[in-house]
Amino acid sequence: MKQREEDIESSAQLLSKETQSSSSEEFEYEESEHSQNWPTPQRSENPIWRRLQSLPIPNWVPARKFNLRYFIFGVVVSLVITLFIFNPYSPSKPTQHQTDVDVALTTTPTTITASASTSTSTSTTVLSHDATSAASSTSTQTSEKAHESESSHTGSYKRPKPSDNPKFCTTWPVDEKGEYGLQPADRINKVKLDSIAPQGGWKKPAGIKVIGMVFYGRKRYVDILDCYLQQNLASNGGYFDEVWFMAHTKDEDDVAWVEDLVSKTPEYKVVGKGDCEGKKYSCMWNYAVEDKTIYVKIDDDIVWIHPDAIPQLVHTRIALPHPYAISSNLVNSPVTGMEQYHYGAIHPFLPDPSSKPTFHATESWRVSEKKKYPADELVEDYDIFDITAPYRGHPWLLISDDHYDLLKTPMGKYDQHRGSDPIAFGAAWKSWGIGAQQQYSLLYNLEQNKMQRYFFGRSIRYPEGSSTPNASAIVHGDVNGPGGEQTYDTGFNRYNLNFCAVWGSDIRDQLPIAEDDEQDITSDIPRRIGRPFLIDTRSVVAHFSFFTQQDGISKSDLLDRWRAYANEAVCAPNNLKKPWDLMCPNFRVDGGLGW
């Protein structure tokens, strides 16, 4: 007993000495005048805490002494691993968009299934940007200005109630209030597409930044595009490090919608707000000026993007430095549309000859589900500009699989009599029927898994010594890597600027871009500097309509079909898209009358 009392007394004396000693146990720092607001870290002088720390711990306990720093580190690591495993758009199995695989070329296509993810996305504060327009005399402006925050978005977007709209209606079975019940659990993705990805899948190039620039103005189309942008984010296995929504509209509802959209995805940003709204598109190019950055310009009415389209376009941009800019192969474009016609990608479709719907409202994109065009209704002698929509929400029907019947269609008639107008402003640009026929043909090709019908280009190798961008401002590719296999040189003629890739340094060197940015980037600048504008025919995307076609195409069921395709093959279950409108007149729901 006496020995125990002596041990306790000795321990108490030792503890007293420890608490009195500050030179060896306390952390004291001399504070500068710039650090007065920061607390000085010190160890606790509480003797009770020291007694707790001195309590014996059994040998079988893994950690003999609690360390708060190690505990916090463990929690953070656990959260990071959890977020990585449950990424909203991460595929459940390897896909063509992996970023950590070999990129050796393969000689035969592999079959892939377009997959949607299964989790929810994380909400963040809206990032919007402001920047000063680049002057023509400067070559040093960078896109860092695009990252200056303008404001923070609060609240959430309230979707307006559908009402009678003379421009838009839906062929989906919505109720009398325009409500539509989506059932994510009951959806099965049956879409299968051949992939041109290299062996092992696509791998995002190192040392490069890829930014999608959506020239934004219309939520109705971007609502569908959102699923494709999500699929192509680098965080989801794609190539886009960021997606910029270039502010162009002043419509309050469209602005509120996009601000709510970007608040839900960290990589989404609004750029140019307060600077480019209501101005010419040339204003938006002032932000695309950063070195070693590829900007992919995307129109807001791009309604379909092949899973290979963006990786292929990026690799071609890297593999071929000589061209000034490189476009995707557009469906609904005068130039590529007629090339697609001659290479077997276009099919004989005509608008439903009925004066009102003869089928039920449904969520569907497959054109084969509709009857074929009745042979006794065919009219061979007509003017393509005389085609009118038979009713709102009408489909186009396939005549047959015989390409001879193409002569009875708008594209066939235009091909036989093209007229004297430049192709960029000819009938293929003006006619809504030609634009619709291209899109229904694409839906049919998707249904048949025949996307190779669009690959009409060839490998173009320019002479050594051809002019290129500043070598320090770009990233050079592997000569054995993917990209540039099948391209089409536009010959310095105007082409559509709906979806193209360009180096930031190339834009910066040519600022200011002319008000007609399409003419400038696809024709005038290439002529001036001797560097052509190319089309990568392996990178296929769909464009909804030019303003000359909008009235007719909007009265078809195409937008409903593209939304249905996205819901089946691309959108995450928590991001399925609904119609914005009431049901088109005279449509009926299966088992009941139309509303």
Short mmCIF file of N, CA and C in Angstrom, two decimals, residues 270-410:
data_model
loop_
_atom_site.label_atom_id
_atom_site.label_comp_id
_atom_site.label_asym_id
_atom_site.label_seq_id
_atom_site.Cartn_x
_atom_site.Cartn_y
_atom_site.Cartn_z
N VAL A 270 -22.24 29.60 -66.57
CA VAL A 270 -22.79 30.60 -67.48
C VAL A 270 -21.70 31.62 -67.75
N VAL A 271 -21.42 31.88 -69.01
CA VAL A 271 -20.34 32.78 -69.41
C VAL A 271 -20.89 33.86 -70.33
N GLY A 272 -20.43 35.07 -70.13
CA GLY A 272 -20.82 36.18 -71.00
C GLY A 272 -22.05 36.91 -70.55
N LYS A 273 -22.57 36.58 -69.38
CA LYS A 273 -23.79 37.24 -68.91
C LYS A 273 -23.51 38.72 -68.68
N GLY A 274 -24.39 39.56 -69.21
CA GLY A 274 -24.20 40.99 -69.10
C GLY A 274 -23.31 41.57 -70.16
N ASP A 275 -22.70 40.71 -70.98
CA ASP A 275 -21.78 41.19 -72.00
C ASP A 275 -22.27 40.85 -73.40
N CYS A 276 -22.74 39.61 -73.58
CA CYS A 276 -23.09 39.14 -74.93
C CYS A 276 -24.59 38.96 -75.16
N GLU A 277 -25.40 39.17 -74.14
CA GLU A 277 -26.84 38.97 -74.31
C GLU A 277 -27.41 39.93 -75.35
N GLY A 278 -28.08 39.38 -76.32
CA GLY A 278 -28.71 40.19 -77.35
C GLY A 278 -27.77 40.71 -78.41
N LYS A 279 -26.49 40.34 -78.33
CA LYS A 279 -25.50 40.82 -79.31
C LYS A 279 -25.21 39.73 -80.34
N LYS A 280 -24.36 40.05 -81.30
CA LYS A 280 -23.96 39.09 -82.31
C LYS A 280 -23.16 37.96 -81.67
N TYR A 281 -23.18 36.80 -82.32
CA TYR A 281 -22.47 35.64 -81.76
C TYR A 281 -20.97 35.87 -81.66
N SER A 282 -20.43 36.80 -82.44
CA SER A 282 -19.00 37.06 -82.42
C SER A 282 -18.50 37.42 -81.03
N CYS A 283 -19.36 38.03 -80.22
CA CYS A 283 -18.98 38.42 -78.86
C CYS A 283 -18.52 37.22 -78.04
N MET A 284 -19.16 36.08 -78.25
CA MET A 284 -18.90 34.91 -77.42
C MET A 284 -17.51 34.32 -77.65
N TRP A 285 -16.95 34.55 -78.84
CA TRP A 285 -15.64 34.00 -79.15
C TRP A 285 -14.53 34.70 -78.38
N ASN A 286 -14.80 35.86 -77.81
CA ASN A 286 -13.77 36.57 -77.05
C ASN A 286 -13.30 35.80 -75.83
N TYR A 287 -14.07 34.81 -75.40
CA TYR A 287 -13.71 34.03 -74.23
C TYR A 287 -12.89 32.78 -74.57
N ALA A 288 -12.87 32.40 -75.83
CA ALA A 288 -12.24 31.13 -76.22
C ALA A 288 -10.80 31.35 -76.66
N VAL A 289 -9.93 31.71 -75.71
CA VAL A 289 -8.59 32.19 -76.09
C VAL A 289 -7.46 31.53 -75.30
N GLU A 290 -7.73 30.51 -74.56
CA GLU A 290 -6.70 29.93 -73.69
C GLU A 290 -5.81 28.95 -74.44
N ASP A 291 -4.51 28.95 -74.14
CA ASP A 291 -3.57 28.02 -74.76
C ASP A 291 -3.84 26.58 -74.31
N LYS A 292 -3.45 25.67 -75.18
CA LYS A 292 -3.58 24.23 -74.90
C LYS A 292 -5.00 23.86 -74.48
N THR A 293 -5.94 24.53 -75.11
CA THR A 293 -7.36 24.29 -74.83
C THR A 293 -8.12 24.16 -76.14
N ILE A 294 -8.90 23.11 -76.27
CA ILE A 294 -9.78 22.92 -77.41
C ILE A 294 -11.18 23.34 -76.99
N TYR A 295 -11.75 24.25 -77.76
CA TYR A 295 -13.12 24.69 -77.52
C TYR A 295 -14.03 24.02 -78.54
N VAL A 296 -15.05 23.34 -78.06
CA VAL A 296 -16.03 22.70 -78.94
C VAL A 296 -17.29 23.55 -78.92
N LYS A 297 -17.52 24.27 -80.02
CA LYS A 297 -18.67 25.15 -80.12
C LYS A 297 -19.90 24.31 -80.45
N ILE A 298 -20.98 24.48 -79.68
CA ILE A 298 -22.18 23.67 -79.82
C ILE A 298 -23.39 24.58 -79.89
N ASP A 299 -24.17 24.46 -80.96
CA ASP A 299 -25.43 25.20 -81.03
C ASP A 299 -26.42 24.63 -80.02
N ASP A 300 -27.34 25.48 -79.56
CA ASP A 300 -28.26 25.02 -78.52
C ASP A 300 -29.33 24.06 -79.04
N ASP A 301 -29.46 23.92 -80.38
CA ASP A 301 -30.44 22.96 -80.90
C ASP A 301 -29.78 21.72 -81.49
N ILE A 302 -28.63 21.34 -80.92
CA ILE A 302 -28.06 20.01 -81.21
C ILE A 302 -28.84 19.01 -80.36
N VAL A 303 -29.52 18.08 -81.02
CA VAL A 303 -30.46 17.20 -80.31
C VAL A 303 -29.98 15.75 -80.21
N TRP A 304 -28.83 15.46 -80.82
CA TRP A 304 -28.30 14.09 -80.71
C TRP A 304 -26.80 14.13 -80.96
N ILE A 305 -26.04 13.38 -80.15
CA ILE A 305 -24.59 13.29 -80.28
C ILE A 305 -24.19 11.83 -80.15
N HIS A 306 -23.52 11.30 -81.16
CA HIS A 306 -23.06 9.91 -81.07
C HIS A 306 -22.05 9.78 -79.93
N PRO A 307 -22.03 8.65 -79.20
CA PRO A 307 -21.07 8.48 -78.10
C PRO A 307 -19.62 8.67 -78.52
N ASP A 308 -19.30 8.39 -79.79
CA ASP A 308 -17.93 8.57 -80.27
C ASP A 308 -17.64 9.98 -80.78
N ALA A 309 -18.66 10.81 -80.95
CA ALA A 309 -18.50 12.06 -81.70
C ALA A 309 -17.49 13.01 -81.07
N ILE A 310 -17.60 13.28 -79.79
CA ILE A 310 -16.72 14.26 -79.16
C ILE A 310 -15.29 13.72 -79.00
N PRO A 311 -15.08 12.49 -78.50
CA PRO A 311 -13.71 11.98 -78.48
C PRO A 311 -13.06 11.96 -79.87
N GLN A 312 -13.79 11.52 -80.87
CA GLN A 312 -13.26 11.48 -82.23
C GLN A 312 -12.89 12.87 -82.72
N LEU A 313 -13.75 13.84 -82.49
CA LEU A 313 -13.49 15.21 -82.94
C LEU A 313 -12.26 15.80 -82.25
N VAL A 314 -12.12 15.56 -80.95
CA VAL A 314 -10.96 16.07 -80.21
C VAL A 314 -9.67 15.46 -80.73
N HIS A 315 -9.67 14.15 -80.96
CA HIS A 315 -8.45 13.50 -81.45
C HIS A 315 -8.10 13.95 -82.86
N THR A 316 -9.09 14.21 -83.69
CA THR A 316 -8.81 14.71 -85.03
C THR A 316 -8.25 16.13 -84.96
N ARG A 317 -8.79 16.93 -84.06
CA ARG A 317 -8.26 18.29 -83.87
C ARG A 317 -6.77 18.24 -83.48
N ILE A 318 -6.39 17.28 -82.66
CA ILE A 318 -5.00 17.14 -82.24
C ILE A 318 -4.15 16.53 -83.35
N ALA A 319 -4.69 15.53 -84.03
CA ALA A 319 -3.91 14.81 -85.05
C ALA A 319 -3.62 15.66 -86.28
N LEU A 320 -4.50 16.61 -86.59
CA LEU A 320 -4.35 17.44 -87.79
C LEU A 320 -4.24 18.91 -87.38
N PRO A 321 -3.04 19.39 -87.11
CA PRO A 321 -2.89 20.79 -86.67
C PRO A 321 -3.06 21.81 -87.79
N HIS A 322 -2.89 21.41 -89.05
CA HIS A 322 -2.94 22.37 -90.16
C HIS A 322 -4.31 23.01 -90.34
N PRO A 323 -5.43 22.28 -90.35
CA PRO A 323 -6.74 22.93 -90.52
C PRO A 323 -6.99 23.95 -89.42
N TYR A 324 -7.68 25.04 -89.78
CA TYR A 324 -7.97 26.07 -88.80
C TYR A 324 -9.01 25.59 -87.79
N ALA A 325 -10.05 24.93 -88.24
CA ALA A 325 -11.09 24.39 -87.36
C ALA A 325 -11.64 23.12 -87.98
N ILE A 326 -12.23 22.27 -87.15
CA ILE A 326 -12.75 20.98 -87.62
C ILE A 326 -14.16 20.80 -87.08
N SER A 327 -15.07 20.50 -88.00
CA SER A 327 -16.48 20.34 -87.64
C SER A 327 -16.86 18.88 -87.55
N SER A 328 -17.90 18.62 -86.79
CA SER A 328 -18.52 17.30 -86.83
C SER A 328 -19.32 17.15 -88.11
N ASN A 329 -19.72 15.92 -88.40
CA ASN A 329 -20.54 15.60 -89.55
C ASN A 329 -22.00 15.86 -89.17
N LEU A 330 -22.53 16.99 -89.64
CA LEU A 330 -23.86 17.43 -89.22
C LEU A 330 -24.96 16.71 -89.99
N VAL A 331 -25.95 16.22 -89.26
CA VAL A 331 -27.21 15.79 -89.87
C VAL A 331 -28.13 17.01 -89.83
N ASN A 332 -28.69 17.35 -90.94
CA ASN A 332 -29.40 18.59 -91.23
C ASN A 332 -28.42 19.71 -91.48
N SER A 333 -27.72 19.58 -92.58
CA SER A 333 -26.80 20.59 -93.08
C SER A 333 -26.82 20.49 -94.60
N PRO A 334 -26.80 21.61 -95.32
CA PRO A 334 -26.83 21.53 -96.78
C PRO A 334 -25.66 20.75 -97.38
N VAL A 335 -24.44 21.00 -96.92
CA VAL A 335 -23.26 20.37 -97.51
C VAL A 335 -23.20 18.89 -97.16
N THR A 336 -23.14 18.57 -95.88
CA THR A 336 -23.01 17.16 -95.48
C THR A 336 -24.28 16.38 -95.77
N GLY A 337 -25.44 17.04 -95.75
CA GLY A 337 -26.68 16.33 -96.04
C GLY A 337 -26.69 15.73 -97.43
N MET A 338 -26.22 16.46 -98.40
CA MET A 338 -26.20 15.92 -99.77
C MET A 338 -25.10 14.89 -99.96
N GLU A 339 -24.00 15.02 -99.22
CA GLU A 339 -22.99 13.96 -99.27
C GLU A 339 -23.55 12.68 -98.65
N GLN A 340 -24.26 12.82 -97.55
CA GLN A 340 -24.89 11.66 -96.92
C GLN A 340 -25.89 11.01 -97.86
N TYR A 341 -26.57 11.82 -98.63
CA TYR A 341 -27.52 11.32 -99.62
C TYR A 341 -26.82 10.39 -100.62
N HIS A 342 -25.66 10.79 -101.12
CA HIS A 342 -24.97 10.00 -102.14
C HIS A 342 -24.20 8.81 -101.56
N TYR A 343 -24.01 8.80 -100.24
CA TYR A 343 -23.30 7.67 -99.64
C TYR A 343 -24.25 6.71 -98.92
N GLY A 344 -25.55 6.82 -99.18
CA GLY A 344 -26.50 5.82 -98.71
C GLY A 344 -27.05 6.00 -97.32
N ALA A 345 -26.86 7.20 -96.71
CA ALA A 345 -27.36 7.41 -95.36
C ALA A 345 -28.78 7.96 -95.34
N ILE A 346 -29.30 8.41 -96.47
CA ILE A 346 -30.63 9.01 -96.54
C ILE A 346 -31.64 7.99 -97.07
N HIS A 347 -32.83 8.00 -96.48
CA HIS A 347 -33.88 7.06 -96.85
C HIS A 347 -35.13 7.81 -97.33
N PRO A 348 -35.98 7.13 -98.11
CA PRO A 348 -37.16 7.79 -98.68
C PRO A 348 -38.30 7.96 -97.67
N PHE A 349 -38.35 9.12 -97.07
CA PHE A 349 -39.42 9.47 -96.12
C PHE A 349 -40.25 10.62 -96.69
N LEU A 350 -41.54 10.61 -96.37
CA LEU A 350 -42.45 11.70 -96.70
C LEU A 350 -43.39 11.93 -95.52
N PRO A 351 -43.92 13.15 -95.36
CA PRO A 351 -44.84 13.41 -94.25
C PRO A 351 -46.13 12.61 -94.37
N ASP A 352 -46.67 12.18 -93.24
CA ASP A 352 -47.93 11.45 -93.19
C ASP A 352 -48.99 12.15 -94.06
N PRO A 353 -49.58 11.44 -95.03
CA PRO A 353 -50.55 12.10 -95.91
C PRO A 353 -51.92 12.32 -95.25
N SER A 354 -52.14 11.76 -94.05
CA SER A 354 -53.42 11.94 -93.37
C SER A 354 -53.58 13.39 -92.92
N SER A 355 -54.83 13.80 -92.75
CA SER A 355 -55.11 15.16 -92.31
C SER A 355 -55.19 15.27 -90.79
N LYS A 356 -55.19 14.12 -90.09
CA LYS A 356 -55.19 14.11 -88.64
C LYS A 356 -54.58 12.79 -88.16
N PRO A 357 -54.20 12.72 -86.90
CA PRO A 357 -53.53 11.51 -86.41
C PRO A 357 -54.41 10.27 -86.53
N THR A 358 -53.81 9.16 -86.91
CA THR A 358 -54.52 7.88 -86.99
C THR A 358 -53.89 6.86 -86.04
N PHE A 359 -53.12 7.34 -85.05
CA PHE A 359 -52.44 6.47 -84.10
C PHE A 359 -52.43 7.17 -82.75
N HIS A 360 -52.11 6.42 -81.70
CA HIS A 360 -52.17 6.95 -80.35
C HIS A 360 -50.92 7.77 -80.00
N ALA A 361 -51.11 8.65 -79.04
CA ALA A 361 -49.97 9.38 -78.48
C ALA A 361 -49.06 8.39 -77.76
N THR A 362 -47.76 8.55 -77.92
CA THR A 362 -46.83 7.62 -77.31
C THR A 362 -45.45 8.22 -77.18
N GLU A 363 -44.66 7.72 -76.25
CA GLU A 363 -43.26 8.11 -76.11
C GLU A 363 -42.41 7.11 -76.90
N SER A 364 -42.02 7.48 -78.09
CA SER A 364 -41.29 6.55 -78.96
C SER A 364 -40.41 7.32 -79.93
N TRP A 365 -39.29 6.70 -80.34
CA TRP A 365 -38.43 7.33 -81.34
C TRP A 365 -38.23 6.46 -82.57
N ARG A 366 -38.60 5.20 -82.51
CA ARG A 366 -38.32 4.27 -83.61
C ARG A 366 -39.31 4.47 -84.76
N VAL A 367 -38.78 4.80 -85.94
CA VAL A 367 -39.64 5.11 -87.08
C VAL A 367 -40.30 3.86 -87.64
N SER A 368 -39.74 2.69 -87.41
CA SER A 368 -40.32 1.46 -87.96
C SER A 368 -41.63 1.09 -87.27
N GLU A 369 -41.92 1.70 -86.14
CA GLU A 369 -43.16 1.39 -85.42
C GLU A 369 -44.39 1.99 -86.10
N LYS A 370 -44.18 2.91 -87.00
CA LYS A 370 -45.29 3.48 -87.75
C LYS A 370 -45.46 2.73 -89.08
N LYS A 371 -46.67 2.78 -89.61
CA LYS A 371 -46.94 2.15 -90.90
C LYS A 371 -46.12 2.82 -91.99
N LYS A 372 -45.95 2.13 -93.10
CA LYS A 372 -45.24 2.74 -94.23
C LYS A 372 -46.16 3.68 -95.00
N TYR A 373 -45.55 4.52 -95.76
CA TYR A 373 -46.31 5.49 -96.54
C TYR A 373 -47.19 4.76 -97.55
N PRO A 374 -48.48 5.05 -97.59
CA PRO A 374 -49.37 4.32 -98.52
C PRO A 374 -49.01 4.64 -99.98
N ALA A 375 -48.81 3.59 -100.77
CA ALA A 375 -48.38 3.77 -102.15
C ALA A 375 -49.39 4.56 -102.98
N ASP A 376 -50.67 4.41 -102.69
CA ASP A 376 -51.68 5.09 -103.49
C ASP A 376 -51.77 6.59 -103.19
N GLU A 377 -51.02 7.04 -102.17
CA GLU A 377 -51.02 8.46 -101.82
C GLU A 377 -49.81 9.21 -102.40
N LEU A 378 -48.91 8.47 -103.05
CA LEU A 378 -47.69 9.10 -103.57
C LEU A 378 -48.00 10.08 -104.69
N VAL A 379 -47.37 11.23 -104.61
CA VAL A 379 -47.47 12.25 -105.66
C VAL A 379 -46.05 12.56 -106.11
N GLU A 380 -45.76 12.31 -107.37
CA GLU A 380 -44.39 12.45 -107.84
C GLU A 380 -44.05 13.86 -108.32
N ASP A 381 -45.01 14.59 -108.76
CA ASP A 381 -44.75 15.92 -109.32
C ASP A 381 -45.18 16.99 -108.31
N TYR A 382 -44.22 17.57 -107.61
CA TYR A 382 -44.52 18.63 -106.65
C TYR A 382 -43.25 19.46 -106.44
N ASP A 383 -43.42 20.63 -105.89
CA ASP A 383 -42.30 21.52 -105.55
C ASP A 383 -41.97 21.32 -104.09
N ILE A 384 -40.70 21.16 -103.77
CA ILE A 384 -40.32 20.87 -102.39
C ILE A 384 -40.71 22.00 -101.44
N PHE A 385 -40.84 23.21 -101.98
CA PHE A 385 -41.24 24.33 -101.12
C PHE A 385 -42.76 24.39 -100.91
N ASP A 386 -43.48 23.51 -101.59
CA ASP A 386 -44.93 23.46 -101.41
C ASP A 386 -45.35 22.47 -100.33
N ILE A 387 -44.38 21.75 -99.76
CA ILE A 387 -44.70 20.78 -98.72
C ILE A 387 -45.17 21.51 -97.48
N THR A 388 -46.31 21.13 -96.97
CA THR A 388 -46.85 21.71 -95.75
C THR A 388 -47.09 20.62 -94.72
N ALA A 389 -47.06 21.01 -93.46
CA ALA A 389 -47.33 20.05 -92.39
C ALA A 389 -48.79 19.65 -92.40
N PRO A 390 -49.12 18.35 -92.49
CA PRO A 390 -50.53 17.93 -92.54
C PRO A 390 -51.29 18.21 -91.25
N TYR A 391 -50.60 18.14 -90.11
CA TYR A 391 -51.20 18.46 -88.82
C TYR A 391 -50.07 18.58 -87.80
N ARG A 392 -50.36 19.16 -86.67
CA ARG A 392 -49.32 19.37 -85.66
C ARG A 392 -48.99 18.05 -84.97
N GLY A 393 -47.70 17.76 -84.89
CA GLY A 393 -47.25 16.51 -84.29
C GLY A 393 -47.19 15.35 -85.27
N HIS A 394 -47.19 15.64 -86.57
CA HIS A 394 -47.22 14.57 -87.57
C HIS A 394 -45.85 13.88 -87.68
N PRO A 395 -45.83 12.60 -88.05
CA PRO A 395 -44.58 11.91 -88.33
C PRO A 395 -44.30 11.89 -89.83
N TRP A 396 -43.10 11.50 -90.19
CA TRP A 396 -42.79 11.18 -91.58
C TRP A 396 -42.74 9.66 -91.67
N LEU A 397 -43.23 9.13 -92.77
CA LEU A 397 -43.35 7.69 -92.96
C LEU A 397 -42.39 7.21 -94.04
N LEU A 398 -41.83 6.03 -93.81
CA LEU A 398 -40.91 5.43 -94.77
C LEU A 398 -41.70 4.89 -95.97
N ILE A 399 -41.28 5.26 -97.18
CA ILE A 399 -41.93 4.73 -98.39
C ILE A 399 -41.54 3.28 -98.58
N SER A 400 -40.26 3.01 -98.57
CA SER A 400 -39.74 1.65 -98.74
C SER A 400 -38.25 1.68 -98.45
N ASP A 401 -37.60 0.53 -98.55
CA ASP A 401 -36.15 0.46 -98.42
C ASP A 401 -35.46 0.53 -99.79
N ASP A 402 -36.21 0.77 -100.82
CA ASP A 402 -35.67 0.89 -102.17
C ASP A 402 -35.22 2.34 -102.39
N HIS A 403 -33.94 2.54 -102.63
CA HIS A 403 -33.43 3.89 -102.78
C HIS A 403 -33.89 4.56 -104.07
N TYR A 404 -34.48 3.81 -104.96
CA TYR A 404 -35.08 4.43 -106.14
C TYR A 404 -36.19 5.39 -105.73
N ASP A 405 -36.84 5.07 -104.62
CA ASP A 405 -37.93 5.91 -104.15
C ASP A 405 -37.45 7.24 -103.59
N LEU A 406 -36.14 7.41 -103.46
CA LEU A 406 -35.61 8.71 -103.05
C LEU A 406 -35.96 9.80 -104.04
N LEU A 407 -36.15 9.43 -105.31
CA LEU A 407 -36.50 10.41 -106.33
C LEU A 407 -37.86 11.07 -106.05
N LYS A 408 -38.67 10.45 -105.20
CA LYS A 408 -39.99 10.98 -104.87
C LYS A 408 -39.96 11.86 -103.62
N THR A 409 -38.78 12.04 -103.06
CA THR A 409 -38.65 12.76 -101.79
C THR A 409 -38.02 14.14 -102.00
N PRO A 410 -38.09 15.02 -101.01
CA PRO A 410 -37.50 16.35 -101.15
C PRO A 410 -36.02 16.33 -101.52
#
